[in-house]
Short mmCIF file of C-alpha atoms and ligand atoms in Angstrom, two decimals:
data_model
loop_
_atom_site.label_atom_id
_atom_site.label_comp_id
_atom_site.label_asym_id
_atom_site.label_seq_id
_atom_site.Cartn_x
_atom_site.Cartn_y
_atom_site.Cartn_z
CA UNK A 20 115.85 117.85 110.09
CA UNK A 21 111.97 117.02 109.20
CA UNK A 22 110.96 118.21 105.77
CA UNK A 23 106.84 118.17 106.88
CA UNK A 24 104.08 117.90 104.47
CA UNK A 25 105.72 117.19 101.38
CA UNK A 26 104.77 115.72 98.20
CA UNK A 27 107.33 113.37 96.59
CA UNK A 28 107.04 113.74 93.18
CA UNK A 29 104.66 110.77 91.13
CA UNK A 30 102.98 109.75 94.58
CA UNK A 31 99.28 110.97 95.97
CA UNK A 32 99.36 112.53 99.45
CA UNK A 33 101.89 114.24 101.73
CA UNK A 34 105.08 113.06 103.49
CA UNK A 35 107.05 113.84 106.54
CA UNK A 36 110.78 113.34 105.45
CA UNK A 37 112.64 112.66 108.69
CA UNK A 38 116.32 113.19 107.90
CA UNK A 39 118.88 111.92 110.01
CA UNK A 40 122.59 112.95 110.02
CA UNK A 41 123.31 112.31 106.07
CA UNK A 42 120.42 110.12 105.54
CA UNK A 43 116.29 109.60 105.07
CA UNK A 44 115.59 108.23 108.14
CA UNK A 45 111.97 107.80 107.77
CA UNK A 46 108.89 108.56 105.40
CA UNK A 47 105.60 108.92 106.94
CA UNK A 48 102.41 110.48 106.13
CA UNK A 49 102.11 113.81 106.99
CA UNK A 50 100.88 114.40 110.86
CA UNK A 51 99.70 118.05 109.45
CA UNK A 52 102.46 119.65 111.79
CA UNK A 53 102.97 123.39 110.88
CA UNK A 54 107.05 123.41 111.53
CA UNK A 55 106.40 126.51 114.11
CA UNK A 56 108.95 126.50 117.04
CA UNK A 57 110.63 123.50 115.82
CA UNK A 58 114.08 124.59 114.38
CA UNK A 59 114.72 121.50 112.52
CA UNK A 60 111.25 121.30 111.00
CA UNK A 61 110.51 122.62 107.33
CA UNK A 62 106.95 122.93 106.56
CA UNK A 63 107.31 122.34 102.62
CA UNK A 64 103.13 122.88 102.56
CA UNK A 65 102.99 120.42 99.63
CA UNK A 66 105.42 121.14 97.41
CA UNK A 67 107.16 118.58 95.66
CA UNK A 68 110.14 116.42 96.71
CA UNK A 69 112.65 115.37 93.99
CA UNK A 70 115.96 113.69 93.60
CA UNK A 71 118.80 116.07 92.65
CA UNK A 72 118.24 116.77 88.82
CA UNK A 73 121.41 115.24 86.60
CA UNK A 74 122.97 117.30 83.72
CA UNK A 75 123.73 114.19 81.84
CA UNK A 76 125.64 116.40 79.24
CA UNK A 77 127.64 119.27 79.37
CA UNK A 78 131.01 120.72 78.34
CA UNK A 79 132.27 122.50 81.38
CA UNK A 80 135.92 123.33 80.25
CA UNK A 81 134.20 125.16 77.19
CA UNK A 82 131.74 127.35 79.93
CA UNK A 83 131.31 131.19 79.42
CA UNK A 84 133.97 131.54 77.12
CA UNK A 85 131.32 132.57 73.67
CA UNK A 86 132.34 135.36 72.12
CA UNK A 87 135.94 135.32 72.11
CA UNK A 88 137.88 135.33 69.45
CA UNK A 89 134.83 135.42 68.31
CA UNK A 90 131.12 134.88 67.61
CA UNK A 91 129.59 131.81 65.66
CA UNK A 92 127.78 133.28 63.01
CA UNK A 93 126.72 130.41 61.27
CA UNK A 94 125.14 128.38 64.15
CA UNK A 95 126.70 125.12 63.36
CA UNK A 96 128.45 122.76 65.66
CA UNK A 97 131.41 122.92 62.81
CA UNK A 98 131.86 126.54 62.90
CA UNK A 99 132.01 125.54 66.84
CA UNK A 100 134.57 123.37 66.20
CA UNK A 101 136.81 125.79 64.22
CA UNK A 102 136.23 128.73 66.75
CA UNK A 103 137.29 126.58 69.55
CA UNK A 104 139.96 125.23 68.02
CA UNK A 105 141.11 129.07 67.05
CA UNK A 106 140.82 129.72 70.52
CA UNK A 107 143.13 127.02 71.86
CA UNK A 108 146.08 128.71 69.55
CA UNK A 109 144.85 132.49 70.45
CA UNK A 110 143.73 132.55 74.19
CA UNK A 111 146.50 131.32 76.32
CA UNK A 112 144.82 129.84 79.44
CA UNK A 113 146.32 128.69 82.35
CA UNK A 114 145.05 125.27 84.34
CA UNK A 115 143.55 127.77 86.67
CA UNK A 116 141.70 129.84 84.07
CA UNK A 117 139.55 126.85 82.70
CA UNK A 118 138.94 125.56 86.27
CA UNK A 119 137.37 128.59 87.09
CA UNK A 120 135.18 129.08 84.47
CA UNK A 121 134.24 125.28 84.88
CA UNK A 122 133.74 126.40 88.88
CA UNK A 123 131.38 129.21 87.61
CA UNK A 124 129.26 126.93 85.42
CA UNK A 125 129.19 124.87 88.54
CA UNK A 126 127.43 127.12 90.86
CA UNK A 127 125.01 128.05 88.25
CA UNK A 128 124.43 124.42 88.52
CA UNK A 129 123.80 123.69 92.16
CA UNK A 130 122.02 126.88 92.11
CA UNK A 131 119.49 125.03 89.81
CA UNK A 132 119.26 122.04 91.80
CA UNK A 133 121.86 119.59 89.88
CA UNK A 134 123.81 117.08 91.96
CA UNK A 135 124.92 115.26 89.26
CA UNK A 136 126.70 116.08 86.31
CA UNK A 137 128.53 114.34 83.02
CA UNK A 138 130.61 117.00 81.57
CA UNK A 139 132.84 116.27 78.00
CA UNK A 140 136.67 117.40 78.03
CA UNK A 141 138.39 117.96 75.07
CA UNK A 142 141.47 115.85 74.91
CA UNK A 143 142.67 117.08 71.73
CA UNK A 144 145.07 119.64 73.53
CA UNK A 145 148.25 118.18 73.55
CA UNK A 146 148.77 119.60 77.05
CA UNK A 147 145.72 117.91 78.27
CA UNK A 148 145.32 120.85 80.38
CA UNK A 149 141.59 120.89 80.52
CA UNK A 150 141.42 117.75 81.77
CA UNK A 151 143.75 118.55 84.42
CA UNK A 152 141.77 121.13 85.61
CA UNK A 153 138.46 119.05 85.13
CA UNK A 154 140.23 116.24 87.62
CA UNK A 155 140.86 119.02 90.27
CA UNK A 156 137.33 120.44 90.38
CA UNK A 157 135.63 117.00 90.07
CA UNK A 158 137.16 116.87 93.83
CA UNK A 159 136.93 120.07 95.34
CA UNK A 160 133.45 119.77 94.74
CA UNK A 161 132.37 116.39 95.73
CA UNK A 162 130.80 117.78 99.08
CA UNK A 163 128.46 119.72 97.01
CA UNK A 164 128.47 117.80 92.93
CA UNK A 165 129.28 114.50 91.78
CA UNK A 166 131.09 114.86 88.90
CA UNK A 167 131.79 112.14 85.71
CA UNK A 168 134.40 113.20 83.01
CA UNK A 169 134.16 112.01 79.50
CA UNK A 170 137.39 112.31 77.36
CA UNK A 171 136.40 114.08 74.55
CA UNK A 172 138.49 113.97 71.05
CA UNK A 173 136.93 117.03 70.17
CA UNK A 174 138.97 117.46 67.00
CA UNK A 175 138.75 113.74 66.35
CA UNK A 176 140.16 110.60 66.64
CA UNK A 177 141.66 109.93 63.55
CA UNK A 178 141.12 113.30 62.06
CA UNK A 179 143.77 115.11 64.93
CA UNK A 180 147.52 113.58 64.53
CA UNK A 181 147.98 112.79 67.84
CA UNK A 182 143.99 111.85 68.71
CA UNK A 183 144.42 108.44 69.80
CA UNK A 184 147.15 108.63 71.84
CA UNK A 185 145.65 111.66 73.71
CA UNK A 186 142.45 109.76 74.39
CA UNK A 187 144.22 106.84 75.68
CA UNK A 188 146.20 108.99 77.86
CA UNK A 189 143.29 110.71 79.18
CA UNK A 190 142.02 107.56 79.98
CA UNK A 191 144.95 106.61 82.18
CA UNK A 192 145.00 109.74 83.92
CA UNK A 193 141.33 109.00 85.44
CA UNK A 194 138.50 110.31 83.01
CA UNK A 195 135.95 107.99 83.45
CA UNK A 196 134.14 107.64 80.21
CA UNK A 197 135.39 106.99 76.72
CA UNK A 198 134.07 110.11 74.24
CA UNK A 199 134.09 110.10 70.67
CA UNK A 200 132.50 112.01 67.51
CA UNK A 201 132.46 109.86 64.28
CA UNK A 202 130.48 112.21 62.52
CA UNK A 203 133.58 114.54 62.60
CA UNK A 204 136.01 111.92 61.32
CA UNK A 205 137.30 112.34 57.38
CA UNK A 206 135.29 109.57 55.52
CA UNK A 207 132.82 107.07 57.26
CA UNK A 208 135.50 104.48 57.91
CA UNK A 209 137.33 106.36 60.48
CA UNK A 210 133.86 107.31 61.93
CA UNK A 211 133.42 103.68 62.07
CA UNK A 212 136.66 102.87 63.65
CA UNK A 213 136.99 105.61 65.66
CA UNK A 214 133.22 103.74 67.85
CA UNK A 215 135.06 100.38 67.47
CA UNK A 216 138.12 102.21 69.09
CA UNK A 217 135.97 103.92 71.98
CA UNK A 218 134.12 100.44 72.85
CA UNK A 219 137.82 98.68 72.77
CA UNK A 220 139.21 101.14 75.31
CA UNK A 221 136.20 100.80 77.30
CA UNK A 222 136.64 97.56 77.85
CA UNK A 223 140.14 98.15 78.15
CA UNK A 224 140.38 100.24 80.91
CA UNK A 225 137.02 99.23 82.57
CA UNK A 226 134.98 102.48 81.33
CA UNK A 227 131.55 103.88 79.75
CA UNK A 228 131.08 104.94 76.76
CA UNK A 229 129.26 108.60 75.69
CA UNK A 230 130.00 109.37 72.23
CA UNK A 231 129.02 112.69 70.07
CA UNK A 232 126.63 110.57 67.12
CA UNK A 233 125.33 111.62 64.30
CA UNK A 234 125.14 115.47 65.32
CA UNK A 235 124.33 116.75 61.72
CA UNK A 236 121.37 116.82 59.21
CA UNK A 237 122.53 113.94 57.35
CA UNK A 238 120.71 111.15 56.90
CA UNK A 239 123.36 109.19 55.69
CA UNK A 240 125.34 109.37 59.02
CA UNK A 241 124.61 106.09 60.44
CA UNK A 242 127.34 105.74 63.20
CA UNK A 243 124.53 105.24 66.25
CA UNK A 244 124.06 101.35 64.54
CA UNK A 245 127.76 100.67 64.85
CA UNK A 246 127.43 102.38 68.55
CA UNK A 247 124.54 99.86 69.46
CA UNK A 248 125.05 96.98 67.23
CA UNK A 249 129.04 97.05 69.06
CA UNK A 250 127.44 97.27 72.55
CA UNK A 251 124.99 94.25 71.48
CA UNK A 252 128.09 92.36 70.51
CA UNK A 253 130.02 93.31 73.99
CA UNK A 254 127.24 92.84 75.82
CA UNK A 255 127.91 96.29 77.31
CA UNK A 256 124.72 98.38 76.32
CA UNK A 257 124.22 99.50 79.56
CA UNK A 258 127.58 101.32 80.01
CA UNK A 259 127.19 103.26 76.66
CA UNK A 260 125.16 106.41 75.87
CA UNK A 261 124.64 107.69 72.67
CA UNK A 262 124.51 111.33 72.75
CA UNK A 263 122.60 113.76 70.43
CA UNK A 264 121.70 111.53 67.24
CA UNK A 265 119.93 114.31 65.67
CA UNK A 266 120.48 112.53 62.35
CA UNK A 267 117.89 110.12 63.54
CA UNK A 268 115.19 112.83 62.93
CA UNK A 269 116.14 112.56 58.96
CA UNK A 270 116.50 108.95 59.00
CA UNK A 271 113.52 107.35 56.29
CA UNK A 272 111.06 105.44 58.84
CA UNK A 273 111.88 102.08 56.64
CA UNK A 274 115.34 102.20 58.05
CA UNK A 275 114.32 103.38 61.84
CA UNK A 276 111.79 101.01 62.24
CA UNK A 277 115.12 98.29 61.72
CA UNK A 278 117.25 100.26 63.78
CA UNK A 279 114.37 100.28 66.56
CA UNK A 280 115.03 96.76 66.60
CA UNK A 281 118.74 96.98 67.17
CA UNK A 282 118.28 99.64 70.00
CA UNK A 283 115.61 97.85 71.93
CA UNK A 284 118.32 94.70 72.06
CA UNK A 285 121.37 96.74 72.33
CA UNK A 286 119.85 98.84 75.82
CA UNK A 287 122.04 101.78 75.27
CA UNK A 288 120.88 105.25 76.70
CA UNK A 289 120.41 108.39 74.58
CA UNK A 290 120.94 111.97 75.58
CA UNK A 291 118.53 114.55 74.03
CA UNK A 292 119.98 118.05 73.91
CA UNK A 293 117.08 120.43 73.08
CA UNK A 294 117.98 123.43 73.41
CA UNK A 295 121.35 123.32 72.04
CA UNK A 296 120.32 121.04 68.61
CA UNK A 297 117.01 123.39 68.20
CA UNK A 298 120.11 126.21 67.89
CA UNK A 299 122.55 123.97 66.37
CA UNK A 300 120.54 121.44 63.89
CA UNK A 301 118.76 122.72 60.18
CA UNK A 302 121.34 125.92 59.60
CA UNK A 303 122.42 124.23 56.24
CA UNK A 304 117.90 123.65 55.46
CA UNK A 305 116.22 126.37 53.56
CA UNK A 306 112.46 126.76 54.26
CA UNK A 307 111.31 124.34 55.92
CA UNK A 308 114.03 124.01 58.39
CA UNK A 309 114.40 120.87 60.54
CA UNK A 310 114.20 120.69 64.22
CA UNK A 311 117.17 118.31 64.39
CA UNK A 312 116.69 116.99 67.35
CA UNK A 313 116.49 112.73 67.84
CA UNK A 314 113.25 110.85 67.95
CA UNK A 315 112.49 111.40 72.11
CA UNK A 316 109.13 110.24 71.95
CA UNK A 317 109.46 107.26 69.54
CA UNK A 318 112.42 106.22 71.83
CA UNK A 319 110.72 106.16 74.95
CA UNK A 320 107.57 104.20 74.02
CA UNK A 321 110.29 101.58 72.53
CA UNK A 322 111.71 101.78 76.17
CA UNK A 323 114.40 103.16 75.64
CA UNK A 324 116.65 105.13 77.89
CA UNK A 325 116.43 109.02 77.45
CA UNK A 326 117.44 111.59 79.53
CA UNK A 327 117.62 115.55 78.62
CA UNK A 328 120.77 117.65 79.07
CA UNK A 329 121.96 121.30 78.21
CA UNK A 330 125.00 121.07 76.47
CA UNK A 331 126.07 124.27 76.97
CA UNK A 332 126.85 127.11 78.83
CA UNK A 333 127.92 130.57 76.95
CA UNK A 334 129.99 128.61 74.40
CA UNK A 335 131.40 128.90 71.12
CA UNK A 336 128.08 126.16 70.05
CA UNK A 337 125.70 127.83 72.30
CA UNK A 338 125.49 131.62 72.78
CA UNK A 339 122.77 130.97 76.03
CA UNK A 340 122.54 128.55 78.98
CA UNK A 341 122.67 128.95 82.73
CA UNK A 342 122.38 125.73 84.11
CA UNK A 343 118.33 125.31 84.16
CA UNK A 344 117.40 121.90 83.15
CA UNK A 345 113.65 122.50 83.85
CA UNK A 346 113.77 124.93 80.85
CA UNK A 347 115.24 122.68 78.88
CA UNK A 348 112.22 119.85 79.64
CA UNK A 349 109.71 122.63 78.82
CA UNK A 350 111.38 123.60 75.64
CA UNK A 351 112.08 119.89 74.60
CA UNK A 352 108.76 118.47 75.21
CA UNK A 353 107.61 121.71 72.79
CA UNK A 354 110.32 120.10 70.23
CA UNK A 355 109.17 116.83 70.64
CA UNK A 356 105.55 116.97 70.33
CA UNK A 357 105.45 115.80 73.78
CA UNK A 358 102.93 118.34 75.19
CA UNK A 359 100.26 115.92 76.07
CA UNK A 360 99.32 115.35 79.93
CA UNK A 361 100.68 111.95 80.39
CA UNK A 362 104.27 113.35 79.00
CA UNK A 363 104.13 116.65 81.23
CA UNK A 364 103.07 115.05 84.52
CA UNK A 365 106.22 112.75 83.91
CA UNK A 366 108.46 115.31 82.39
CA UNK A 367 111.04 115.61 85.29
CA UNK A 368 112.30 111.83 85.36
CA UNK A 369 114.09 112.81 81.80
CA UNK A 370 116.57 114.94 84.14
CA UNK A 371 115.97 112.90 87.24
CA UNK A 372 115.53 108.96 87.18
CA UNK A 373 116.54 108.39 83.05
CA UNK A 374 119.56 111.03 84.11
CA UNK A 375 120.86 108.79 86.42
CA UNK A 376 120.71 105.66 84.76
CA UNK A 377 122.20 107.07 81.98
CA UNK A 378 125.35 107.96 84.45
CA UNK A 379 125.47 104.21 86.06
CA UNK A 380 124.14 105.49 89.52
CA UNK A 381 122.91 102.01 90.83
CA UNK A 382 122.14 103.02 94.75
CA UNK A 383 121.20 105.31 96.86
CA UNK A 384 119.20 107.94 93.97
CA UNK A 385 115.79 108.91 95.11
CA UNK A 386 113.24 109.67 97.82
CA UNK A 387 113.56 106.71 99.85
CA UNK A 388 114.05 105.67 103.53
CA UNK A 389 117.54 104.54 103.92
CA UNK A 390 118.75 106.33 101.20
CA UNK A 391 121.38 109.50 100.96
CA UNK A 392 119.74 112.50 102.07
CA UNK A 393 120.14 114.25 98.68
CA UNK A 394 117.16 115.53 97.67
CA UNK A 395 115.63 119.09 95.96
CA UNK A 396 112.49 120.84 96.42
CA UNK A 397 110.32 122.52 93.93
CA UNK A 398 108.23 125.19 93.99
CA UNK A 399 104.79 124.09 93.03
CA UNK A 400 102.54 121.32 94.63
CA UNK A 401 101.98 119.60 90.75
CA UNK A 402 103.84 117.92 88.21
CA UNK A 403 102.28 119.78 85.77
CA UNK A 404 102.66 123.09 86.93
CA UNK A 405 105.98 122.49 87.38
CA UNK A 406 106.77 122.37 83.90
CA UNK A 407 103.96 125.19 83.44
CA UNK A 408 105.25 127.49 85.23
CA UNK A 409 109.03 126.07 85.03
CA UNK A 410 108.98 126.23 89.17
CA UNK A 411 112.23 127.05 90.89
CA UNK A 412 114.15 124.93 93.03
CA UNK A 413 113.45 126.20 96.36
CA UNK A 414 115.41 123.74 98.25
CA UNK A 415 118.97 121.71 97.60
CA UNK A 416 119.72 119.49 100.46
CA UNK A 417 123.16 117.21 100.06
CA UNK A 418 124.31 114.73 102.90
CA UNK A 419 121.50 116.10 104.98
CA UNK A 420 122.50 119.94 104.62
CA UNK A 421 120.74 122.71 102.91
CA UNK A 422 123.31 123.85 100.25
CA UNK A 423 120.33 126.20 98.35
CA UNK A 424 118.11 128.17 99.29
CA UNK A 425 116.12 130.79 97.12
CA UNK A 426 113.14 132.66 97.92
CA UNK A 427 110.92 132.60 95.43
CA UNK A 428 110.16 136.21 94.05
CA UNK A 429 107.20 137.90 95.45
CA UNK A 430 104.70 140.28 92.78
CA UNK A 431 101.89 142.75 93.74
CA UNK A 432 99.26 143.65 91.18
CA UNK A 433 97.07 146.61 91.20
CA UNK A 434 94.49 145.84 88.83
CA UNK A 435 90.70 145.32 89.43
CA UNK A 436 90.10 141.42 89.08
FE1 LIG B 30 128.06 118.00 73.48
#
């Protein structure tokens, strides 16, 4: 297959993208061929070239299940908490059940243009069911999604009975990354231990780290230093992600500013959840109401690691979602104050490039000659416009195949100018 005249995303001119078997074969400039009477030609007419986006974040065994037993009418992640862990005692789901909801959420994925994805499991379930059914799908669909699993303690470490020993299990039976959520804990000294615990285990049994910090509006909850002041320690910052930190948004700029310090050393990477902490985050704030969401821009000029992620998909934290991680640039660099030209032209490496460093992929991610012939296509011929006009993915090639196609929809307008 030849993908002809294509832009690759962040580079001038246009491309021929000579694919061969399950890999980019070559990349020359464009020799202005049209594609006609060539089957394996694709005349892309400029549009832009990407690497597969990366959902760095997700709960997949929690997919499409909002609304039963019933709605969150607060908005908070605790009422999200207590529904869910109502509906672990009410709705009696098999293995099978949760794998194909997860399967759902899946093609909603792909659809958008995702190849990689980092979904949380809750390991609270004494059953472990969920992450059963997680480990199945994580292999039926390696043609089409590489999948990383996160053990969860969704009901907390030290806060469930039984939360240790479930993690440590889950860890055993082939999750790959070491969850936690301190904030959740009963007093800030199991929040503490419960991050010394995760990095332990990590080491332990050879594992990242992603761990639920600081999701509230309280400026006292501090648990992203012990997160990156651990790594520093271990000497492990790469391997550990700190997810959501909205906290950080309260946090007095005295105090940042010495944190910024710690982060810069530690080289953790953060995961920025716009839409979901926009819904979650200031439910407890009269007028004005905080945006809750962590300090994106303020991070990245520190060079830091930060990628975007959904969250969510139709769960008992997040009515909304359907897999769209363009949407969720747009709407975060709205959040962020990060609507100037030099952040929108740039916008797609926070579910691209920072996605997959965040997720350890070393080799063989992005538009290059030797590499994996993953790759998506756009529709627009602009990095701005792409976030603009939040352009479609027109194209999802895997291994060298076309596993997505969509036509983009076509409008007539009567009107005189
Ligand atoms: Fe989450």
């Amino acid at each position: 297959m030849i993908l002809q005249n294509a832009k690759i995303y962040g580079q001038a001119g246009k491309w021929d993208i000579a694919i061969n078997g399950e890999e980019i074969k070559s990349i020359t400039p464009a020799a202005n061929n049209s594609g006609d009477g060539d089957d394996n030609a694709v005349d892309l007419n400029g549009k832009i070239v990407l690497p597969p986006f990366v959902e760095p974040h997700i709960h997949l065994d929690y997919a499409l299940t909002a609304g039963t037993p019933r709605w969150n009418k607060s908005g908070s992640v605790f009422e999200g908490i207590e529904i869910w862990s109502e509906r672990k005692q009410i709705v009696k789901e098999t293995k099978e059940d949760i794998k194909q909801r997860a399967l759902k959420a899946i093609k909603m994925q792909i659809k958008h243009g995702i190849q990689h994805v980092r979904t949380h499991v809750d390991v609270s379930d004494p059953t472990l069911k969920g992450l059963e059914a997680l480990l199945e799908v994580k292999e039926e669909v390696k043609p089409w999604m590489d999948v990383q699993l996160v053990a969860l303690p969704q009901e907390g470490l030290y806060t469930h009975p039984k939360g240790e020993e479930l993690l440590e299990k889950a860890l055993k039976m082939g999750a790959d990354v070491v969850g936690g959520i301190p904030h959740y804990e009963l007093t800030r000294e199991d929040g503490v231990r419960s991050v010394i615990k995760a990095l332990e285990l990590a080491e332990k049994y050879e594992k990242l780290v992603d761990i639920h910090c600081d999701e509230i509006d309280d400026e006292q909850s501090r648990y992203l230093e012990v997160l990156a002041a651990e790594a520093l320690k271990l000497g492990i910052g790469d391997r550990v992600t700190a997810s959501h930190t909205t906290a950080m948004a309260s946090y007095n700029d005295a105090y940042t500013y010495k944190l910024f310090q710690t982060l810069k050393k530690a080289n953790i990477h953060f995961v920025a959840l716009p839409k979901a902490n926009l819904h979650l985050q200031g439910r407890f704030d009269n007028y004005p109401k905080r945006r809750g969401l962590t300090r994106v821009k303020e991070l990245l000029e520190a060079g830091v690691n930060v990628s975007f992620g959904l969250d969510s998909i139709m769960d008992p934290w997040y009515p909304l979602g359907d897999g769209n991680l363009i949407h969720v640039v747009e709407i975060g660099l709205h959040a962020c104050h990060m609507t100037d030209y030099d952040n929108i032209v740039t916008a797609l490496e926070l579910i691209t490039t920072n996605g997959a460093k965040t997720l350890g992929i070393k080799e063989g991610y992005g538009v290059k000659e030797g590499n994996k012939a993953n790759l998506i296509v756009i529709d627009t011929d602009s990095e701005y416009e792409a976030i603009r006009t939040q352009a479609p993915v027109i194209y999802s090639i895997r291994n060298g195949e076309i596993i997505v196609e969509t036509k983009p929809a076509e409008t007539t307008m009567n009107v005189p100018f």
